Coordinates of C-alpha atoms in Angstrom, one line a residue:
Chain M
M1 CA 30.0 -188.3 60.0
T2 CA 30.0 -187.2 63.6
S3 CA 28.5 -189.5 66.1
P4 CA 25.6 -188.1 68.0
V5 CA 26.4 -186.4 71.3
S6 CA 24.3 -185.4 74.1
S7 CA 23.5 -181.7 73.6
S8 CA 23.8 -181.1 77.3
V9 CA 27.5 -181.8 77.3
P10 CA 29.6 -179.2 75.5
A11 CA 32.0 -180.5 72.9
L12 CA 34.6 -178.3 74.4
S13 CA 34.6 -176.7 77.8
L14 CA 37.3 -174.3 79.1
R15 CA 37.4 -173.2 82.7
G16 CA 40.0 -170.8 84.2
L17 CA 42.3 -171.3 81.3
S18 CA 45.5 -169.3 81.5
V19 CA 48.8 -169.3 79.7
T20 CA 51.9 -167.4 80.9
R21 CA 55.0 -166.6 78.9
G22 CA 57.8 -165.4 81.1
R23 CA 56.1 -163.2 83.5
R24 CA 53.3 -162.1 81.1
Q25 CA 50.0 -163.7 81.2
V26 CA 49.1 -164.0 77.5
L27 CA 45.7 -165.8 78.0
A28 CA 43.1 -165.7 80.7
V29 CA 39.8 -167.2 79.8
E30 CA 37.3 -167.6 82.7
A31 CA 34.8 -169.8 81.0
L32 CA 34.1 -170.8 77.3
D33 CA 31.9 -173.6 76.0
V34 CA 31.5 -174.8 72.5
L35 CA 28.3 -176.7 72.1
A36 CA 28.2 -179.9 70.0
G37 CA 27.4 -179.1 66.4
E38 CA 28.1 -175.4 66.6
T39 CA 30.9 -173.3 65.0
V40 CA 32.5 -170.7 67.2
A41 CA 34.9 -168.2 65.8
V42 CA 37.5 -166.6 68.0
L43 CA 38.0 -163.1 66.6
G44 CA 40.7 -160.8 67.7
P45 CA 43.6 -158.6 66.5
N46 CA 47.1 -159.9 65.9
G47 CA 48.7 -160.8 69.3
A48 CA 45.3 -161.1 71.1
G49 CA 46.0 -164.7 72.0
K50 CA 43.7 -166.4 69.5
S51 CA 46.2 -169.1 68.5
T52 CA 47.3 -169.6 72.1
L53 CA 43.7 -170.2 73.1
L54 CA 43.2 -172.7 70.3
L55 CA 46.5 -174.5 71.0
A56 CA 45.5 -174.8 74.7
A57 CA 42.1 -176.0 73.8
A58 CA 43.5 -178.5 71.4
L59 CA 45.7 -179.8 74.2
L60 CA 48.8 -178.9 72.3
L61 CA 50.0 -176.2 74.7
P62 CA 50.5 -176.5 78.4
A63 CA 48.0 -174.3 80.2
R64 CA 46.5 -173.8 83.6
G65 CA 42.9 -174.5 84.1
E66 CA 40.6 -177.2 82.9
V67 CA 39.9 -178.3 79.3
R68 CA 37.1 -180.8 78.9
V69 CA 36.5 -182.5 75.6
F70 CA 33.0 -184.0 75.3
G71 CA 32.8 -183.9 79.1
E72 CA 36.1 -185.6 79.8
A73 CA 38.7 -183.6 81.6
A74 CA 42.0 -183.6 79.9
S75 CA 45.0 -184.9 81.8
R76 CA 48.5 -186.1 81.0
T77 CA 47.3 -189.7 80.8
N78 CA 44.4 -189.2 78.3
R79 CA 45.7 -186.3 76.3
V80 CA 46.7 -188.3 73.2
R81 CA 43.4 -190.2 73.2
L82 CA 41.4 -187.0 73.5
R83 CA 43.4 -185.4 70.7
R84 CA 42.3 -188.3 68.5
L85 CA 38.7 -187.0 68.8
T86 CA 39.8 -183.8 67.3
S87 CA 41.6 -182.5 64.2
T88 CA 43.5 -179.3 63.8
V89 CA 44.3 -177.2 60.7
F90 CA 46.9 -174.5 60.9
Q91 CA 47.6 -171.4 58.9
D92 CA 50.8 -173.0 57.6
S93 CA 49.3 -176.2 56.1
A94 CA 52.1 -178.2 57.9
L95 CA 52.1 -181.1 55.5
L96 CA 54.5 -183.8 56.2
D97 CA 57.3 -184.2 53.5
M98 CA 55.4 -186.9 51.6
A99 CA 52.8 -187.1 48.9
A100 CA 49.4 -185.5 49.5
D101 CA 47.6 -188.8 49.7
R102 CA 50.2 -190.2 52.0
N103 CA 49.7 -187.2 54.3
V104 CA 46.1 -188.2 54.6
E105 CA 46.9 -191.9 55.0
Q106 CA 49.4 -191.0 57.8
A107 CA 46.7 -189.4 59.8
L108 CA 44.4 -192.4 59.1
A109 CA 47.1 -194.8 60.3
I110 CA 47.4 -192.9 63.5
H111 CA 43.7 -193.3 64.0
A112 CA 44.1 -197.0 63.5
V113 CA 42.1 -197.2 60.2
P114 CA 43.0 -200.5 58.5
R115 CA 45.6 -200.2 55.9
S116 CA 43.2 -201.6 53.2
R117 CA 40.8 -198.7 53.7
R118 CA 43.3 -195.9 54.0
R119 CA 44.0 -195.2 50.4
E120 CA 40.3 -195.3 49.4
R121 CA 39.3 -192.9 52.2
A122 CA 42.3 -190.6 51.5
R123 CA 41.3 -190.4 47.8
H124 CA 37.7 -189.7 48.8
W125 CA 38.6 -186.7 50.9
L126 CA 41.1 -185.4 48.5
D127 CA 38.4 -185.6 45.9
R128 CA 35.9 -183.9 48.2
L129 CA 38.4 -181.0 48.7
G130 CA 39.0 -180.8 44.9
V131 CA 42.7 -181.9 45.0
R132 CA 42.4 -185.5 43.9
A133 CA 44.5 -184.8 40.8
R134 CA 47.2 -183.6 43.1
A135 CA 47.2 -186.8 45.3
E136 CA 50.8 -187.7 44.4
A137 CA 52.3 -184.2 44.6
R138 CA 54.7 -183.4 47.4
P139 CA 54.0 -180.4 49.6
H140 CA 56.5 -178.1 47.8
Q141 CA 54.8 -178.9 44.5
L142 CA 51.4 -177.7 45.8
S143 CA 50.1 -174.0 45.7
G144 CA 49.2 -172.5 49.0
G145 CA 45.5 -173.1 48.3
E146 CA 46.1 -176.7 47.3
A147 CA 48.2 -177.4 50.3
Q148 CA 45.6 -176.0 52.6
R149 CA 42.9 -178.2 50.8
V150 CA 45.1 -181.2 51.5
S151 CA 45.5 -180.2 55.1
L152 CA 41.7 -179.9 55.3
A153 CA 41.3 -183.3 53.7
R154 CA 43.7 -184.8 56.2
A155 CA 41.8 -183.2 59.1
L156 CA 38.4 -184.3 58.0
A157 CA 39.4 -187.8 56.8
V158 CA 39.8 -189.0 60.3
E159 CA 36.2 -188.0 61.0
P160 CA 36.9 -185.7 64.0
R161 CA 34.1 -184.8 66.4
L162 CA 35.8 -181.5 67.1
L163 CA 37.6 -179.5 64.5
F164 CA 40.2 -176.7 65.4
L165 CA 41.0 -174.2 62.6
D166 CA 43.8 -171.8 63.4
E167 CA 43.5 -169.0 60.8
P168 CA 43.5 -171.7 58.1
F169 CA 42.8 -169.2 55.3
S170 CA 44.8 -166.2 56.1
G171 CA 47.8 -167.1 54.1
L172 CA 45.8 -167.4 50.9
D173 CA 45.0 -164.9 48.2
Y174 CA 41.7 -163.1 48.3
T175 CA 39.9 -165.3 45.6
T176 CA 41.2 -168.6 46.9
R177 CA 40.3 -167.6 50.4
A178 CA 36.8 -166.6 49.6
R179 CA 36.2 -169.8 47.7
L180 CA 37.7 -172.0 50.4
V181 CA 35.7 -170.3 53.2
G182 CA 32.5 -171.0 51.2
E183 CA 33.5 -174.7 50.8
M184 CA 34.4 -175.0 54.4
R185 CA 31.0 -173.7 55.4
A186 CA 29.4 -176.4 53.3
L187 CA 31.7 -179.1 54.7
I188 CA 30.9 -178.1 58.2
Q189 CA 27.2 -178.1 57.5
E190 CA 27.4 -181.4 55.7
T191 CA 29.5 -183.2 58.3
G192 CA 27.9 -181.6 61.4
V193 CA 31.3 -181.3 63.0
T194 CA 31.8 -179.0 65.9
A195 CA 34.4 -176.3 65.1
L196 CA 36.5 -173.8 66.9
L197 CA 38.0 -171.3 64.4
T198 CA 40.4 -168.5 65.0
T199 CA 40.5 -165.5 62.6
H200 CA 41.0 -161.8 62.4
D201 CA 38.6 -161.6 59.5
H202 CA 35.1 -160.6 60.4
A203 CA 33.7 -161.7 57.1
E204 CA 35.1 -165.2 57.6
A205 CA 33.5 -165.4 61.1
A206 CA 30.3 -164.1 59.6
V207 CA 30.2 -166.8 57.0
L208 CA 31.3 -169.7 59.2
A209 CA 30.4 -169.1 62.8
D210 CA 27.2 -169.5 64.8
R211 CA 28.8 -167.6 67.7
V212 CA 31.7 -165.3 68.0
V213 CA 34.2 -164.8 70.9
V214 CA 36.1 -161.5 70.6
L215 CA 39.5 -161.8 72.3
I216 CA 41.4 -158.7 73.3
D217 CA 44.7 -158.9 75.1
G218 CA 44.1 -162.5 76.0
R219 CA 40.7 -161.9 77.6
V220 CA 37.3 -162.5 76.4
A221 CA 35.9 -159.1 75.6
Q222 CA 32.6 -160.2 74.2
V223 CA 30.8 -163.4 73.3
G224 CA 27.5 -163.9 71.5
P225 CA 25.7 -164.9 68.3
T226 CA 27.8 -163.8 65.3
H227 CA 25.3 -161.2 63.9
E228 CA 24.8 -159.7 67.4
V229 CA 28.5 -159.3 68.1
L230 CA 29.3 -158.0 64.6
R231 CA 26.3 -155.5 64.7
A232 CA 26.5 -154.5 68.4
P233 CA 29.9 -154.4 69.8
A234 CA 29.7 -154.1 73.7
T235 CA 32.9 -152.2 74.3
E236 CA 35.0 -149.5 72.6
D237 CA 37.9 -152.0 72.2
V238 CA 35.6 -154.5 70.5
A239 CA 34.1 -151.8 68.3
R240 CA 37.5 -150.5 67.2
F241 CA 38.7 -154.0 66.4
L242 CA 35.6 -154.6 64.4
G243 CA 36.3 -151.5 62.3
Y244 CA 33.8 -149.2 63.9
A245 CA 34.5 -145.6 64.6
V246 CA 33.9 -144.7 68.2
V247 CA 32.5 -141.1 68.5
T248 CA 30.2 -139.1 70.6
A249 CA 26.6 -138.8 69.3
A250 CA 26.8 -135.0 69.5
A251 CA 29.9 -134.8 67.3
L252 CA 27.9 -136.2 64.4
G253 CA 24.7 -134.4 65.3
L254 CA 22.9 -137.6 66.2
P255 CA 20.3 -137.8 68.9
G256 CA 21.1 -139.1 72.4
E257 CA 24.2 -138.9 74.6
G258 CA 27.2 -141.0 75.2
R259 CA 29.4 -142.8 72.8
L260 CA 28.4 -144.6 69.6
A261 CA 30.0 -147.2 67.4
V262 CA 29.7 -146.2 63.8
P263 CA 30.3 -148.8 61.1
S264 CA 31.7 -147.5 57.8
D265 CA 28.6 -149.0 55.9
A266 CA 26.4 -146.7 58.0
V267 CA 28.0 -143.7 56.5
R268 CA 26.7 -142.8 53.1
L269 CA 28.3 -140.3 50.7
V270 CA 25.7 -138.0 49.3
A271 CA 25.5 -134.9 47.1
A272 CA 25.9 -131.5 48.6
G273 CA 22.5 -130.2 49.6
T274 CA 20.9 -133.5 50.4
A275 CA 18.6 -133.3 53.3
G276 CA 20.3 -134.2 56.6
A277 CA 23.7 -134.3 55.0
R278 CA 26.7 -132.8 56.9
E279 CA 30.1 -131.8 55.7
A280 CA 33.2 -134.0 56.5
R281 CA 36.8 -133.6 55.7
V282 CA 38.6 -136.4 54.0
L283 CA 41.6 -137.5 56.0
A284 CA 42.7 -140.4 53.9
V285 CA 41.7 -142.8 51.2
E286 CA 42.2 -146.3 52.5
G287 CA 42.1 -149.6 50.6
A288 CA 41.0 -153.0 51.7
A289 CA 40.2 -156.3 50.0
G290 CA 37.5 -155.8 47.5
G291 CA 36.7 -152.2 48.4
A292 CA 37.9 -148.9 49.6
R293 CA 36.8 -146.4 52.2
L294 CA 37.3 -142.8 53.1
A295 CA 38.7 -141.8 56.5
L296 CA 36.6 -138.7 57.5
E297 CA 36.5 -136.0 60.1
A298 CA 33.5 -133.9 61.2
G299 CA 32.9 -132.0 64.5
G300 CA 36.1 -133.4 65.9
A301 CA 35.0 -137.0 65.4
E302 CA 36.9 -139.4 63.1
F303 CA 35.0 -142.1 61.2
A304 CA 34.9 -143.8 57.9
A305 CA 32.6 -144.3 54.9
D306 CA 32.6 -147.2 52.5
V307 CA 33.1 -146.1 48.9
T308 CA 32.8 -148.2 45.8
L309 CA 35.8 -148.4 43.5
E310 CA 33.8 -146.7 40.7
A311 CA 33.0 -143.8 43.0
L312 CA 36.6 -143.6 44.1
T313 CA 37.8 -143.4 40.6
S314 CA 35.2 -141.0 39.3
Q315 CA 35.3 -138.6 42.3
R316 CA 39.2 -138.8 42.6
W317 CA 38.9 -138.2 46.4
A318 CA 42.0 -136.8 48.0
T319 CA 43.1 -135.8 51.4
G320 CA 41.6 -132.5 52.4
D321 CA 38.6 -132.7 50.1
V322 CA 35.1 -132.0 51.6
A323 CA 32.6 -134.8 51.4
H324 CA 28.9 -134.7 52.3
V325 CA 27.6 -137.6 54.4
C326 CA 24.4 -139.0 55.8
I327 CA 24.7 -141.3 58.8
D328 CA 22.1 -144.0 59.4
G329 CA 21.5 -143.8 63.1
A330 CA 19.8 -147.2 63.2
R331 CA 23.0 -148.9 62.1
T332 CA 25.1 -147.4 64.9
A333 CA 25.5 -149.1 68.3
R334 CA 25.4 -147.4 71.6
L335 CA 28.4 -148.3 73.9
Chain W
M1 CA 110.3 -186.6 40.9
A2 CA 111.5 -190.1 40.1
L3 CA 110.4 -191.1 43.7
I4 CA 106.9 -190.0 43.1
W5 CA 106.6 -191.8 39.8
E6 CA 108.2 -194.9 41.3
A7 CA 105.7 -194.7 44.3
L8 CA 102.7 -194.2 42.0
G9 CA 103.8 -197.2 39.9
E10 CA 104.2 -199.4 43.0
A11 CA 100.8 -198.2 44.3
W12 CA 99.2 -199.1 41.0
R13 CA 100.8 -202.5 41.1
L14 CA 99.6 -203.1 44.6
L15 CA 96.1 -202.0 43.8
S16 CA 95.8 -204.0 40.7
T17 CA 97.3 -207.2 42.0
G18 CA 95.9 -206.9 45.5
E19 CA 99.3 -208.1 46.8
G20 CA 100.1 -207.7 50.5
D21 CA 97.2 -207.1 52.8
I22 CA 95.9 -203.7 51.7
Y23 CA 92.4 -204.9 50.8
A24 CA 92.2 -206.8 54.0
I25 CA 93.1 -203.6 55.8
A26 CA 90.6 -201.7 53.7
L27 CA 87.9 -204.2 54.6
R28 CA 88.8 -204.1 58.3
T29 CA 88.7 -200.3 58.1
A30 CA 85.2 -200.3 56.6
V31 CA 84.0 -202.7 59.2
I32 CA 85.4 -200.9 62.2
T33 CA 84.4 -197.5 60.9
G34 CA 81.0 -198.8 59.9
C35 CA 80.5 -200.1 63.4
S36 CA 81.6 -196.9 65.1
T37 CA 79.3 -194.9 62.8
L38 CA 76.4 -197.3 63.7
V39 CA 77.1 -196.8 67.4
A40 CA 77.4 -193.0 66.9
A41 CA 74.0 -193.1 65.1
L42 CA 72.3 -195.3 67.7
V43 CA 73.5 -193.1 70.5
G44 CA 73.4 -189.8 68.7
L45 CA 70.1 -189.8 67.1
P46 CA 68.0 -190.3 70.3
L47 CA 70.2 -187.8 72.1
G48 CA 69.8 -185.3 69.3
L49 CA 66.1 -185.7 69.4
A50 CA 66.0 -185.4 73.2
V51 CA 68.1 -182.2 73.1
A52 CA 65.9 -180.7 70.4
L53 CA 62.5 -181.8 71.8
G54 CA 62.9 -182.3 75.5
R55 CA 63.0 -179.9 78.4
F56 CA 65.5 -180.8 81.1
P57 CA 67.9 -179.0 83.4
G58 CA 71.3 -178.2 81.8
Q59 CA 69.8 -178.6 78.3
R60 CA 71.6 -175.5 77.0
A61 CA 75.0 -176.7 78.4
F62 CA 74.4 -180.1 76.8
V63 CA 73.8 -178.5 73.4
S64 CA 77.0 -176.4 73.9
L65 CA 78.9 -179.6 74.8
A66 CA 77.6 -181.4 71.7
N67 CA 78.5 -178.4 69.5
A68 CA 82.0 -178.3 71.1
G69 CA 82.3 -182.1 70.6
T70 CA 82.0 -181.8 66.9
G71 CA 85.5 -180.5 66.9
M72 CA 86.7 -183.3 69.2
P73 CA 90.4 -183.9 68.4
P74 CA 90.9 -187.6 67.7
V75 CA 94.0 -187.6 69.9
V76 CA 92.0 -186.4 72.9
A77 CA 89.3 -189.0 72.2
G78 CA 92.0 -191.6 72.0
L79 CA 93.6 -190.5 75.2
L80 CA 90.3 -190.6 77.1
V81 CA 89.5 -194.1 75.8
S82 CA 93.0 -195.3 76.5
I83 CA 92.9 -194.2 80.1
T84 CA 89.4 -195.7 80.5
L85 CA 90.3 -199.1 78.8
W86 CA 93.9 -199.3 80.1
R87 CA 94.5 -202.5 81.9
S88 CA 94.6 -200.7 85.3
G89 CA 91.9 -198.3 84.2
P90 CA 88.2 -198.2 85.2
L91 CA 87.2 -200.5 82.4
G92 CA 90.5 -202.3 82.1
A93 CA 88.8 -205.6 83.1
L94 CA 87.0 -205.7 79.8
G95 CA 90.3 -206.3 78.0
L96 CA 89.4 -204.0 75.1
I97 CA 92.5 -202.0 74.8
Y98 CA 94.4 -202.7 71.5
T99 CA 91.4 -204.5 70.0
P100 CA 89.1 -203.4 67.2
G101 CA 86.4 -202.8 69.9
A102 CA 88.6 -200.1 71.5
I103 CA 88.9 -198.3 68.1
V104 CA 85.1 -198.5 67.7
V105 CA 84.6 -196.9 71.1
A106 CA 87.1 -194.1 70.4
Q107 CA 85.8 -193.4 66.9
A108 CA 82.2 -193.4 68.2
L109 CA 83.2 -190.8 70.8
I110 CA 84.4 -188.7 67.9
A111 CA 81.4 -189.2 65.7
T112 CA 78.6 -189.1 68.3
P113 CA 78.8 -185.3 69.0
I114 CA 78.5 -184.6 65.2
V115 CA 75.4 -186.8 65.0
V116 CA 73.8 -185.2 68.2
A117 CA 74.6 -181.6 67.2
V118 CA 73.4 -181.9 63.6
T119 CA 70.3 -183.9 64.5
A120 CA 69.3 -181.4 67.2
A121 CA 69.9 -178.5 64.9
A122 CA 67.9 -180.1 62.1
V123 CA 64.9 -181.0 64.4
M124 CA 65.0 -177.5 65.9
A125 CA 64.9 -176.0 62.5
L126 CA 61.6 -177.7 61.6
P127 CA 58.6 -175.3 61.5
P128 CA 57.0 -175.2 65.0
A129 CA 53.6 -175.8 63.3
L130 CA 54.8 -179.2 62.1
H131 CA 55.4 -180.3 65.7
Y132 CA 52.0 -179.1 66.7
Q133 CA 50.5 -180.8 63.6
I134 CA 52.0 -184.2 64.3
R135 CA 50.7 -184.2 67.9
A136 CA 47.4 -182.7 66.8
M137 CA 47.0 -185.7 64.4
G138 CA 46.9 -187.8 67.6
A139 CA 50.4 -189.3 67.4
G140 CA 51.8 -190.9 70.5
T141 CA 55.4 -190.3 71.5
P142 CA 57.0 -193.1 69.4
R143 CA 55.2 -192.0 66.2
Y144 CA 55.8 -188.4 67.0
L145 CA 59.6 -189.0 67.3
W146 CA 59.6 -191.2 64.1
L147 CA 57.7 -188.6 62.0
V148 CA 59.9 -185.7 63.3
A149 CA 63.1 -187.7 62.5
R150 CA 61.6 -188.6 59.1
E151 CA 61.1 -184.9 58.4
A152 CA 64.7 -184.2 59.3
R153 CA 66.0 -187.3 57.6
V154 CA 68.2 -185.6 55.0
P155 CA 70.3 -183.5 57.5
I156 CA 70.3 -186.5 59.9
L157 CA 71.7 -188.7 57.1
V158 CA 74.3 -186.0 56.3
A159 CA 75.3 -186.0 60.0
I160 CA 75.8 -189.7 60.0
M161 CA 77.8 -189.6 56.8
A162 CA 79.8 -186.7 58.1
G163 CA 80.5 -188.8 61.3
F164 CA 81.6 -191.6 59.0
G165 CA 83.9 -189.3 57.1
S166 CA 85.5 -187.9 60.2
V167 CA 86.3 -191.3 61.7
V168 CA 87.5 -193.1 58.6
S169 CA 90.2 -190.5 58.2
E170 CA 91.3 -190.1 61.7
V171 CA 94.6 -191.7 62.8
G172 CA 95.4 -190.5 66.3
A173 CA 92.7 -192.3 68.2
S174 CA 93.0 -195.6 66.2
M175 CA 96.8 -195.6 66.8
M176 CA 96.5 -194.9 70.5
V177 CA 93.8 -197.4 71.5
G178 CA 94.3 -200.0 68.6
G179 CA 98.1 -200.1 68.7
N180 CA 98.2 -200.6 64.9
L181 CA 98.6 -204.5 65.3
A182 CA 99.1 -206.3 62.0
G183 CA 96.0 -208.3 61.1
E184 CA 94.0 -207.1 64.1
T185 CA 93.8 -203.3 64.6
R186 CA 95.7 -202.0 61.6
V187 CA 93.4 -199.7 59.6
L188 CA 94.1 -197.6 56.5
T189 CA 95.3 -194.5 58.3
T190 CA 97.5 -196.2 60.8
A191 CA 98.9 -198.5 58.1
A192 CA 99.7 -195.5 55.9
V193 CA 101.6 -193.8 58.8
L194 CA 103.6 -197.0 59.4
E195 CA 104.5 -197.4 55.7
V196 CA 105.6 -193.8 55.3
S197 CA 107.9 -194.2 58.4
R198 CA 109.4 -197.2 56.7
G199 CA 109.8 -195.3 53.5
N200 CA 107.3 -197.6 51.6
F201 CA 105.7 -194.7 49.8
G202 CA 104.1 -196.9 47.2
T203 CA 102.2 -198.9 49.8
A204 CA 101.3 -195.8 51.6
L205 CA 100.0 -194.3 48.4
A206 CA 97.9 -197.3 47.6
L207 CA 96.4 -197.2 51.1
G208 CA 95.8 -193.4 50.6
F209 CA 94.0 -194.0 47.3
I210 CA 91.7 -196.6 49.0
L211 CA 91.0 -194.1 51.8
L212 CA 90.2 -191.4 49.2
A213 CA 87.9 -193.8 47.3
M214 CA 86.0 -194.6 50.6
I215 CA 85.6 -190.8 51.4
G216 CA 84.6 -190.2 47.7
A217 CA 82.0 -192.9 47.9
V218 CA 80.5 -191.2 51.0
A219 CA 80.5 -187.9 49.2
V220 CA 78.7 -189.4 46.2
V221 CA 76.1 -190.9 48.5
L222 CA 75.6 -187.6 50.3
T223 CA 75.3 -185.6 47.1
T224 CA 72.8 -188.1 45.6
V225 CA 70.7 -188.0 48.8
Q226 CA 70.7 -184.2 48.8
Q227 CA 69.9 -183.9 45.1
R228 CA 67.1 -186.4 45.3
A229 CA 65.7 -184.5 48.3
R230 CA 65.9 -181.3 46.3
R231 CA 64.2 -182.9 43.3
A232 CA 61.5 -184.7 45.2

């Protein structure tokens, strides 16, 4: 699908990119490259500037600094042409008020695909995204998942060289989201398209991205291969955003000095008397998609432990209970 | 009471026989009002889009002006156009005063702010992501504007129809700039005023019924469009 590109030229190159709203600088990115064929996820909490970064990179938002798309610096004169090398999918599927297939055909018309080939290509991509049967449905007749599939079909039908995905799955229910993320991974691999994705979901980034950029307060806090960033946060802010507890080693009785990032899956609930176990007080029982965890406190340090739904119901954990935990030191990261 | 029955009977006779020039007046009204609505749409639509999508100094003041203009009294519009088109006025050389053209100008002045204000409001109410999406699809400015206007087509059509409704029923501006000349600038409203002043209530009622029918037709079109949009 994508035309071959020189690996030496990044698909997307951002230099000194900044966006200011009023007097507040909401984005300041010194340098960021997305290499041809790779998928980069921009992770960050709400309000971190993820969407602003994506809009500026997609040449949809005025920004200071330089944006290069496949080596060509964007300017007022070539912006529309460069946008046609890309496609963007938003959280809100933003379908035009016309039938699903006509939405795709409209995008193809903008890309000067001959009228005789538009319908066939639109139907192909709707089929590929599993919504061919809904080709004649209007946007309000589609479910959230269907609408987002049509939006993805519209984006991919024009055979973009660079795909921007702005939290495209966050408005969907858990099951639809999980399925669509998996399908998106397959589509990215199949087409070889370069992709820049924004999300606040680590799992989504882990499934889709080769590299992760963590954005905190509009600035790049860490960038690296996905597994590295997710397993070894570099700063306390990144660690906290990724769901790690930040504690001192001494507070948990672990060897070494300084502060540690402790993921909830490194904390194992064990029976009283287990070797190496220590007591922790349950502060709260927290729920999350597909699982639950206990917020714990020990030695003045607050941290969390994953707990299966079965264990949660059988143990009937409540605030103030005493739990026994073992911490896998190898899974913690030094800050 | 006898007066009313007598007037209704006369109105029915005129409507059924087409006697006099009531249908000629109705046709002239439809043509003049149609032209002024068309002018209002041609001027108001681009202005409404510019107000909603553009960034220019005084934009907020312009929006306020358009909003205020939706309540433009026809008499004031008529006065402004009269002064401008008066023989000794700035555009007097055009010789438009007391012509159907003058009525078109005055009525367009009444209807344009309605089209501008409603178009701008409709476009500004579209989801921001839609604007980004259309541009992200690679649309150039003409296609972008076309797709945005298409997305807001129902309220825009409502604005145009509302503009038509407001000018077809106005009398002050048409009287002032048209002069109510028989066979030339006499429209339904000005003719009805004249017939009432003469005590010809039957004719005035016949004219009134035609006017109501035209406004009713506009309402039917509007309702149909809105219901289709809701069903689609």
